[in-house]
Structure formats: C-alpha cells, structure tokens
CSV table of C-alpha atoms and ligand atoms in Angstrom, one decimal:
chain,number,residue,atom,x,y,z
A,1,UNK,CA,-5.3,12.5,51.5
A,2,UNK,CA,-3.3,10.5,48.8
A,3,UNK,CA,-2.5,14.3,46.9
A,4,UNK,CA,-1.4,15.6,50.0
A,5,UNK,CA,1.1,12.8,50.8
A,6,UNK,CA,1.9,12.8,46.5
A,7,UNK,CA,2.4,17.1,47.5
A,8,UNK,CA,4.4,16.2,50.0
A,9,UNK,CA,7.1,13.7,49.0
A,10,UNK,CA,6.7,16.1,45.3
A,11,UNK,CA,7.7,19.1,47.2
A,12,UNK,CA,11.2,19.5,45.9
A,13,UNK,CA,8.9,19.8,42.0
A,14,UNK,CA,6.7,22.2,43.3
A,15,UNK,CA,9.7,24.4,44.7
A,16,UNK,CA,10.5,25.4,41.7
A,17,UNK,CA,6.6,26.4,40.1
A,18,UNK,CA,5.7,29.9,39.9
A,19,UNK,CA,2.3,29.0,40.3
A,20,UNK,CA,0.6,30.4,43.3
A,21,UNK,CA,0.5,27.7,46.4
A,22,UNK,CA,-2.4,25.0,46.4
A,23,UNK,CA,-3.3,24.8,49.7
A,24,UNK,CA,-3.1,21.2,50.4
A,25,UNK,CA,-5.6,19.6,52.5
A,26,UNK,CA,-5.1,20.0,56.0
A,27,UNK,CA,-4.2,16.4,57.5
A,28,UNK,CA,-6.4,15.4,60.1
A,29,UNK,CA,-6.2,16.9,63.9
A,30,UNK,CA,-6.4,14.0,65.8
A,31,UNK,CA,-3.8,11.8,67.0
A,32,UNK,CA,-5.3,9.0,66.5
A,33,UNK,CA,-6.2,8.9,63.0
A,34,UNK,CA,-2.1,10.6,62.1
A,35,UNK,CA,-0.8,7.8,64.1
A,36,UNK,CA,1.7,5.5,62.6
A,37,UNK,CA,-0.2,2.8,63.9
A,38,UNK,CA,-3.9,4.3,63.2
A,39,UNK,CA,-6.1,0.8,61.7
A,40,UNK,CA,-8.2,3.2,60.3
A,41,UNK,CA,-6.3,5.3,57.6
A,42,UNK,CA,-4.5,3.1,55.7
A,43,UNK,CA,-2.3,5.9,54.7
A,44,UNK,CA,-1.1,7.1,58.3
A,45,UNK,CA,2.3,5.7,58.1
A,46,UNK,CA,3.3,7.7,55.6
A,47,UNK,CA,2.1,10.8,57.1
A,48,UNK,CA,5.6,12.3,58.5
A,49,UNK,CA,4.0,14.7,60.6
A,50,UNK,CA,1.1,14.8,62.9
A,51,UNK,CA,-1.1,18.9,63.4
A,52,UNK,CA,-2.9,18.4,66.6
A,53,UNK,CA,-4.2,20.8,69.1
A,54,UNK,CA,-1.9,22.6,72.0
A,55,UNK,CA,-1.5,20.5,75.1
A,56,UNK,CA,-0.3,21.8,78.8
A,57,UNK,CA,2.8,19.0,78.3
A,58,UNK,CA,3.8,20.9,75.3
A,59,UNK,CA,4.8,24.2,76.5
A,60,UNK,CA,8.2,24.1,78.0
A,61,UNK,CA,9.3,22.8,74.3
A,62,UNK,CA,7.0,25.1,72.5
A,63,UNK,CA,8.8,28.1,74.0
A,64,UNK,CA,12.1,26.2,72.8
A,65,UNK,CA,10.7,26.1,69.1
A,66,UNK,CA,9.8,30.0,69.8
A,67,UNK,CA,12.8,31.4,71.2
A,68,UNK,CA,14.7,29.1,68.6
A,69,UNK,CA,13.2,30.4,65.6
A,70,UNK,CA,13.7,33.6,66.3
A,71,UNK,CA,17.3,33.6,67.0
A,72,UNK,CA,18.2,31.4,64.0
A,73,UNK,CA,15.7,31.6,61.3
A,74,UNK,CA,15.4,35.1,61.5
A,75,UNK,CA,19.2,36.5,61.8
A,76,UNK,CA,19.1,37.5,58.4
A,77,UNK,CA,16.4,40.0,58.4
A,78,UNK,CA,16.9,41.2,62.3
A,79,UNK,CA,20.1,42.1,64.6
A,80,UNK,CA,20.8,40.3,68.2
A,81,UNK,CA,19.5,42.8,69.7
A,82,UNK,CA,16.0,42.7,67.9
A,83,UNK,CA,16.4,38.8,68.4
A,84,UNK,CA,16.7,39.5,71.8
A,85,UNK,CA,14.1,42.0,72.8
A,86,UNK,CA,11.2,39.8,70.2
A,87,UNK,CA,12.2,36.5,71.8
A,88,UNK,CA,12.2,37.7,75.2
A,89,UNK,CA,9.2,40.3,75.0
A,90,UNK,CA,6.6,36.5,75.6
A,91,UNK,CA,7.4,35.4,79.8
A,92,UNK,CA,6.7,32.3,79.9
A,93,UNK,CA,3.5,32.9,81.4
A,94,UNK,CA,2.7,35.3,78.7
A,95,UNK,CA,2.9,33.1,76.3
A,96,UNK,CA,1.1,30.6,78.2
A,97,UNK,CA,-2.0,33.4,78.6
A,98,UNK,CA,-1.6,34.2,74.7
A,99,UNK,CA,-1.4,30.3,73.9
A,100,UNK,CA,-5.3,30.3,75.5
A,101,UNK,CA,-6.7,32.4,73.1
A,102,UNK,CA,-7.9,31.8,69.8
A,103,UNK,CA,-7.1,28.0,67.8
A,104,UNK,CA,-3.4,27.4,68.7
A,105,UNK,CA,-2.0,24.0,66.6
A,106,UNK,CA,1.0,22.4,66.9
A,107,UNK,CA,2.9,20.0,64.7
A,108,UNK,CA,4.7,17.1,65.8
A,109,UNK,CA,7.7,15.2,64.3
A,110,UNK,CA,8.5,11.8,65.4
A,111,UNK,CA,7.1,12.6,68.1
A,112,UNK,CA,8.8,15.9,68.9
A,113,UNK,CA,6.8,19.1,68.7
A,114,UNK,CA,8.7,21.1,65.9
A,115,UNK,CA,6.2,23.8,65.2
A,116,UNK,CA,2.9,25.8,66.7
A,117,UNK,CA,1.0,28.2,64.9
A,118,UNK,CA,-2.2,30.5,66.7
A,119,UNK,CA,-5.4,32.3,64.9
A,120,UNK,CA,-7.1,34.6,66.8
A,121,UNK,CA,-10.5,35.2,65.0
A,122,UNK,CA,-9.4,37.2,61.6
A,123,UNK,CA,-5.6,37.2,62.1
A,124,UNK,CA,-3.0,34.6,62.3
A,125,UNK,CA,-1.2,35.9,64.8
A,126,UNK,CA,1.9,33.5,65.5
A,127,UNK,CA,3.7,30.6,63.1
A,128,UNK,CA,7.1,29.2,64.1
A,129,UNK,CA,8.9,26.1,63.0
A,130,UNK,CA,12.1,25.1,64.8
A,131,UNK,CA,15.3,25.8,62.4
A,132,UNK,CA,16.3,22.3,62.2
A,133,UNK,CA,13.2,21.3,60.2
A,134,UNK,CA,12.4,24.4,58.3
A,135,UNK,CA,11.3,24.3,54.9
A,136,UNK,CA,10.1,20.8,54.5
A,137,UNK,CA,6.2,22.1,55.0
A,138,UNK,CA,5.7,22.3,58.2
A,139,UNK,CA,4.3,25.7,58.2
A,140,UNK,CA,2.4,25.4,55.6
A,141,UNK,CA,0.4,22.3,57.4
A,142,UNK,CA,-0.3,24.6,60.2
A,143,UNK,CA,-1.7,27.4,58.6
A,144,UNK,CA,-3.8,25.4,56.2
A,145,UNK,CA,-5.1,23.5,59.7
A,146,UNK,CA,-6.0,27.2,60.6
A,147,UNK,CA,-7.4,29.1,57.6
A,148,UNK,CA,-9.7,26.0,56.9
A,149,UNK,CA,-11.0,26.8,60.9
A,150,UNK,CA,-11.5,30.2,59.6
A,151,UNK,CA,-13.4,29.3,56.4
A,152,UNK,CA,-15.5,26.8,58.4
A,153,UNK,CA,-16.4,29.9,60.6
A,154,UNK,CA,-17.6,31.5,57.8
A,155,UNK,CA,-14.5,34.3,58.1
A,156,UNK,CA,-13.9,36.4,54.9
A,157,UNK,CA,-10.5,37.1,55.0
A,158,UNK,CA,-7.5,36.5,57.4
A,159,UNK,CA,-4.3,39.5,58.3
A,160,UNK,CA,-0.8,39.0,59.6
A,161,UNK,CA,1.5,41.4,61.2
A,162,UNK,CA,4.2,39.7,59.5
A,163,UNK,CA,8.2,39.3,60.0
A,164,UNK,CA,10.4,40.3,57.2
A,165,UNK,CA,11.4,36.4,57.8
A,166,UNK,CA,8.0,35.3,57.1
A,167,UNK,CA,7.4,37.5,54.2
A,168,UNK,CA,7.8,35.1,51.8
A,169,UNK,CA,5.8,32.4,53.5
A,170,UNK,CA,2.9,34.3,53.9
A,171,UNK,CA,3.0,35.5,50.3
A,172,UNK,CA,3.3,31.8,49.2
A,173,UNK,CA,-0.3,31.1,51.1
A,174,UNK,CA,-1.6,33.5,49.3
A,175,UNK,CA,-0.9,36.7,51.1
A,176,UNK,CA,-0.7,40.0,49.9
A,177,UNK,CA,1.7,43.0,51.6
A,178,UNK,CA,-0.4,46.1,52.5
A,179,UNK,CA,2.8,47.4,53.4
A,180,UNK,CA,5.4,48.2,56.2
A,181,UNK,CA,4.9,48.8,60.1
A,182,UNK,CA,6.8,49.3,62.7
A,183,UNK,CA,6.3,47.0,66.0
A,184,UNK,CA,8.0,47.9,69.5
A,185,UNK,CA,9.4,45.2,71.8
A,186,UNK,CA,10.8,46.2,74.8
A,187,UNK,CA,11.5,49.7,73.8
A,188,UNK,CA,13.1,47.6,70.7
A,189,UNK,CA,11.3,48.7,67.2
A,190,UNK,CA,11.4,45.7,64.5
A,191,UNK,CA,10.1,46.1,60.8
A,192,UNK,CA,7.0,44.1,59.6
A,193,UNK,CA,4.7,43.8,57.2
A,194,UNK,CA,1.0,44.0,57.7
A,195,UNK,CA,-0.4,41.3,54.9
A,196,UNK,CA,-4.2,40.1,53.9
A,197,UNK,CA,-5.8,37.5,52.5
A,198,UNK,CA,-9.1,37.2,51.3
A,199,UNK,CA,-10.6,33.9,51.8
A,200,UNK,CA,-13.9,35.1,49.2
A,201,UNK,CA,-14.5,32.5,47.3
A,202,UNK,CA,-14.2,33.6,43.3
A,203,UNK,CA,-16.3,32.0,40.8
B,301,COA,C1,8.3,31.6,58.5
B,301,COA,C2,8.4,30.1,59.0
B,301,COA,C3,7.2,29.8,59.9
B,301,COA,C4,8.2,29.2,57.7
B,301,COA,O1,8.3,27.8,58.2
B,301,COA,P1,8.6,26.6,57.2
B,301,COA,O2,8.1,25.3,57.9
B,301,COA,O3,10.1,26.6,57.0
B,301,COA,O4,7.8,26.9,55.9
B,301,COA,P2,7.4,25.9,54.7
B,301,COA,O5,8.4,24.8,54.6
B,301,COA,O6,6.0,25.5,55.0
B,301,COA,O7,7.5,26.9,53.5
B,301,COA,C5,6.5,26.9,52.4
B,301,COA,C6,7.0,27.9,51.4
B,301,COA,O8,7.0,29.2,51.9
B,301,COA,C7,8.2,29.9,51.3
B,301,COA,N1,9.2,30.1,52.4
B,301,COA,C8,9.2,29.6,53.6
B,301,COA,N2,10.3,30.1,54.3
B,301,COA,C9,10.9,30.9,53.4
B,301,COA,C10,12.2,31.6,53.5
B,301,COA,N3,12.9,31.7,54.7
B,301,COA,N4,12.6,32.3,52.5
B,301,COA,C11,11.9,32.3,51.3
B,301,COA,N5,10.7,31.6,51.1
B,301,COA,C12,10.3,30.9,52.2
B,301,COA,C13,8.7,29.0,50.3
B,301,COA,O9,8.0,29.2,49.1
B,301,COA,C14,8.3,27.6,50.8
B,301,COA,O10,8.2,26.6,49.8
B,301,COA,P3,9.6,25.8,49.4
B,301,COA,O11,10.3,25.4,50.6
B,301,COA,O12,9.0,24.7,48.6
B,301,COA,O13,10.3,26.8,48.5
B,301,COA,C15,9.7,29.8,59.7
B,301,COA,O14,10.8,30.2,58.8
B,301,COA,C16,9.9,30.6,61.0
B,301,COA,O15,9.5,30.0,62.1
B,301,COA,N6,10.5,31.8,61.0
B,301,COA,C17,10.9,32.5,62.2
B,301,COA,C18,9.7,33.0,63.0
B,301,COA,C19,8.8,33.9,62.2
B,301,COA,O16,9.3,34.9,61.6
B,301,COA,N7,7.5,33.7,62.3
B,301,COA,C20,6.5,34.5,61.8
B,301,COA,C21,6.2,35.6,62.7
B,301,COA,S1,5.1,36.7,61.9
C-alpha cells in the first residue's frame, strides 16, 4: 500500500514517463479499512479516495457523474448532438438494470461519489469520472479494482468498446486498438474503438 500512496502523490513524475502504466495495487474495497478513521490501516488517512461496491443510495448521483462526463469530458471528440443521443440512450431505469450486471465499483471522494466503472465477465464495459476530478487517477483505481476481479477469475484477457475520449486511457492500462467501429444511439452513430488486453501472464 505504501507504493501506491508514493504512486499516487508521484503522479505528476510518472505523467511524463513513456514507460507503459504499472498497474498500481488496487486499494482495498471496503469502507471500512479506506476510512479516514479505519484503526486498522495505519495508512488510511492518506488514502484520498475510497473504490467500493455500487450501493442503491448511489444512483441518482451516479447518473450525474454519467450524463456529466459525457457532455464535458467528451466535447472534444463528439458533437451535442452525439452528447445528447449517448447520454440519453441509458433511462434511468436502464441504467439501473445495466448497473446489476456484472462487478460495478464506484469511487468516492470526500465522501462524494466521483466515478463508477462496470465489468461484465471479459469486457469492461463502462468507466466514467466526473469532469471536475479528472485526471488525478481516479480511473485508473477503478479499473485496476476490476481487472484484478478478472485475473482472480482466472480470465485471460479483457475488451472495450472504447470512446475516442477514452482512447488514451485504455491504451495507458495496457490496451491495445483492434481498430474503429461504429455504435448507434438513438438512430445517432458515434465512433469507437474496439481495444484488447491480454491479461496472459509472460515469463
Ligand atoms: C476516460 C476517463 C474515464 C478517464 O478518467 P480519469 O480519472 O481522468 O483518468 P486517469 O486520471 O486515471 O488517467 C490515467 C492516465 O490515462 C491517460 N488519460 C486519461 N484521460 C486522458 C485524456 N483525456 N487524454 C489523454 N490521456 C488521458 C493519461 O495517461 C493519464 O495519466 P496522466 O494523467 O498521469 O497523464 C474520463 O475521461 C471519462 O469519464 N471520460 C468520459 C466518458 C468516457 O469516454 N468513458 C469511457 C466510455 S468507453
């Protein structure tokens, strides 16, 4: 735990590496031992964030962090009207119904949820962090939290069907682009990328 936290509060050094991403170690998924207050890790107050499994409480601010994303993090790489049609093509019950499948984690920040991610067996099929604390490693706690479920299960590899946003992210844990598809929402068509990774351990 003391690299991740040295990873963490080194992040602005290992920005500027070309070296491909060392997944850090996943911090725990309980409340209890992330808490500021935990007796039992003496290094949970300086753990800024807390990953922790979806709870019912969490959804009306979870589609917040959704719809948010989408409509600000991604207005480079899609027009309002794509914004629109992808942020509106999950109801709420949808997304609720989606939410129950697979692992879904979210991750907390002073006490606010600021991110969720979801695998579904092989595929990670949603990440989003809310604009206003992108890039400070959220994501990256989530999916680590995730792939390690899949390498527990024994999986050998893990897809995305991956926005042009999230290119870059993906490609930073590791991913590899198998190319462009095209994905219809609403009668809307958006460009992704379909991207592996192989979890195969080498050596
Ligand atoms: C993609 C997304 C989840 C990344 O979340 P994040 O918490 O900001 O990501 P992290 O801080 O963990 O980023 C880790 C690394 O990934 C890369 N990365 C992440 N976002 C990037 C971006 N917008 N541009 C370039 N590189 C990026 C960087 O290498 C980054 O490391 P650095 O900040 O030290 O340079 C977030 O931007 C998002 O929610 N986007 C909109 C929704 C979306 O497209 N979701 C994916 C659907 S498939």
């Amino acid at each position: 735990m003391l690299d991740w936290i040295r990873r963490f509060f080194g992040r602005s050094d290992a920005s500027t590496s070309a070296a491909p991403a060392q997944p850090a170690p996943a911090p725990e998924a309980s409340a209890q031992s992330a808490h500021p207050d935990s007796e039992a890790d003496p290094f949970a107050a300086f753990m800024p964030f807390q990953i922790r499994p979806l709870q019912s409480s969490d959804l009306s601010r979870l589609i917040s962090v959704f719809r948010d994303a989408i409509q600000i993090s991604t207005a480079n790489h899609y027009d309002q009207q794509q914004r629109d049609a992808w942020s509106q093509a999950q109801s709420h019950e949808s997304l609720i119904s989606l939410l129950s499948e697979g692992e879904t984690v979210v991750a907390e920040w002073d006490q606010e949820l600021v991110g969720f991610a979801q695998r579904i067996d092989d595929d990670i099929n949603m990440i989003y962090v809310h604009p206003d604390s992108a890039r400070v490693g959220i994501a990256t706690l989530l999916y680590q939290h995730l792939e390690d479920g899949a390498r527990v299960e024994g999986r050998e590899g893990l897809t995305a069907h991956v926005s042009l946003t999230a290119h870059d992210f993906f490609q930073f844990m590791g991913f590899n682009s198998e190319g462009e598809e095209q994905a219809d929402r609403g009668g809307v068509t958006l460009t992704r990328h379909l991207m592996r990774k192989s979890l195969a351990s080498h050596g």
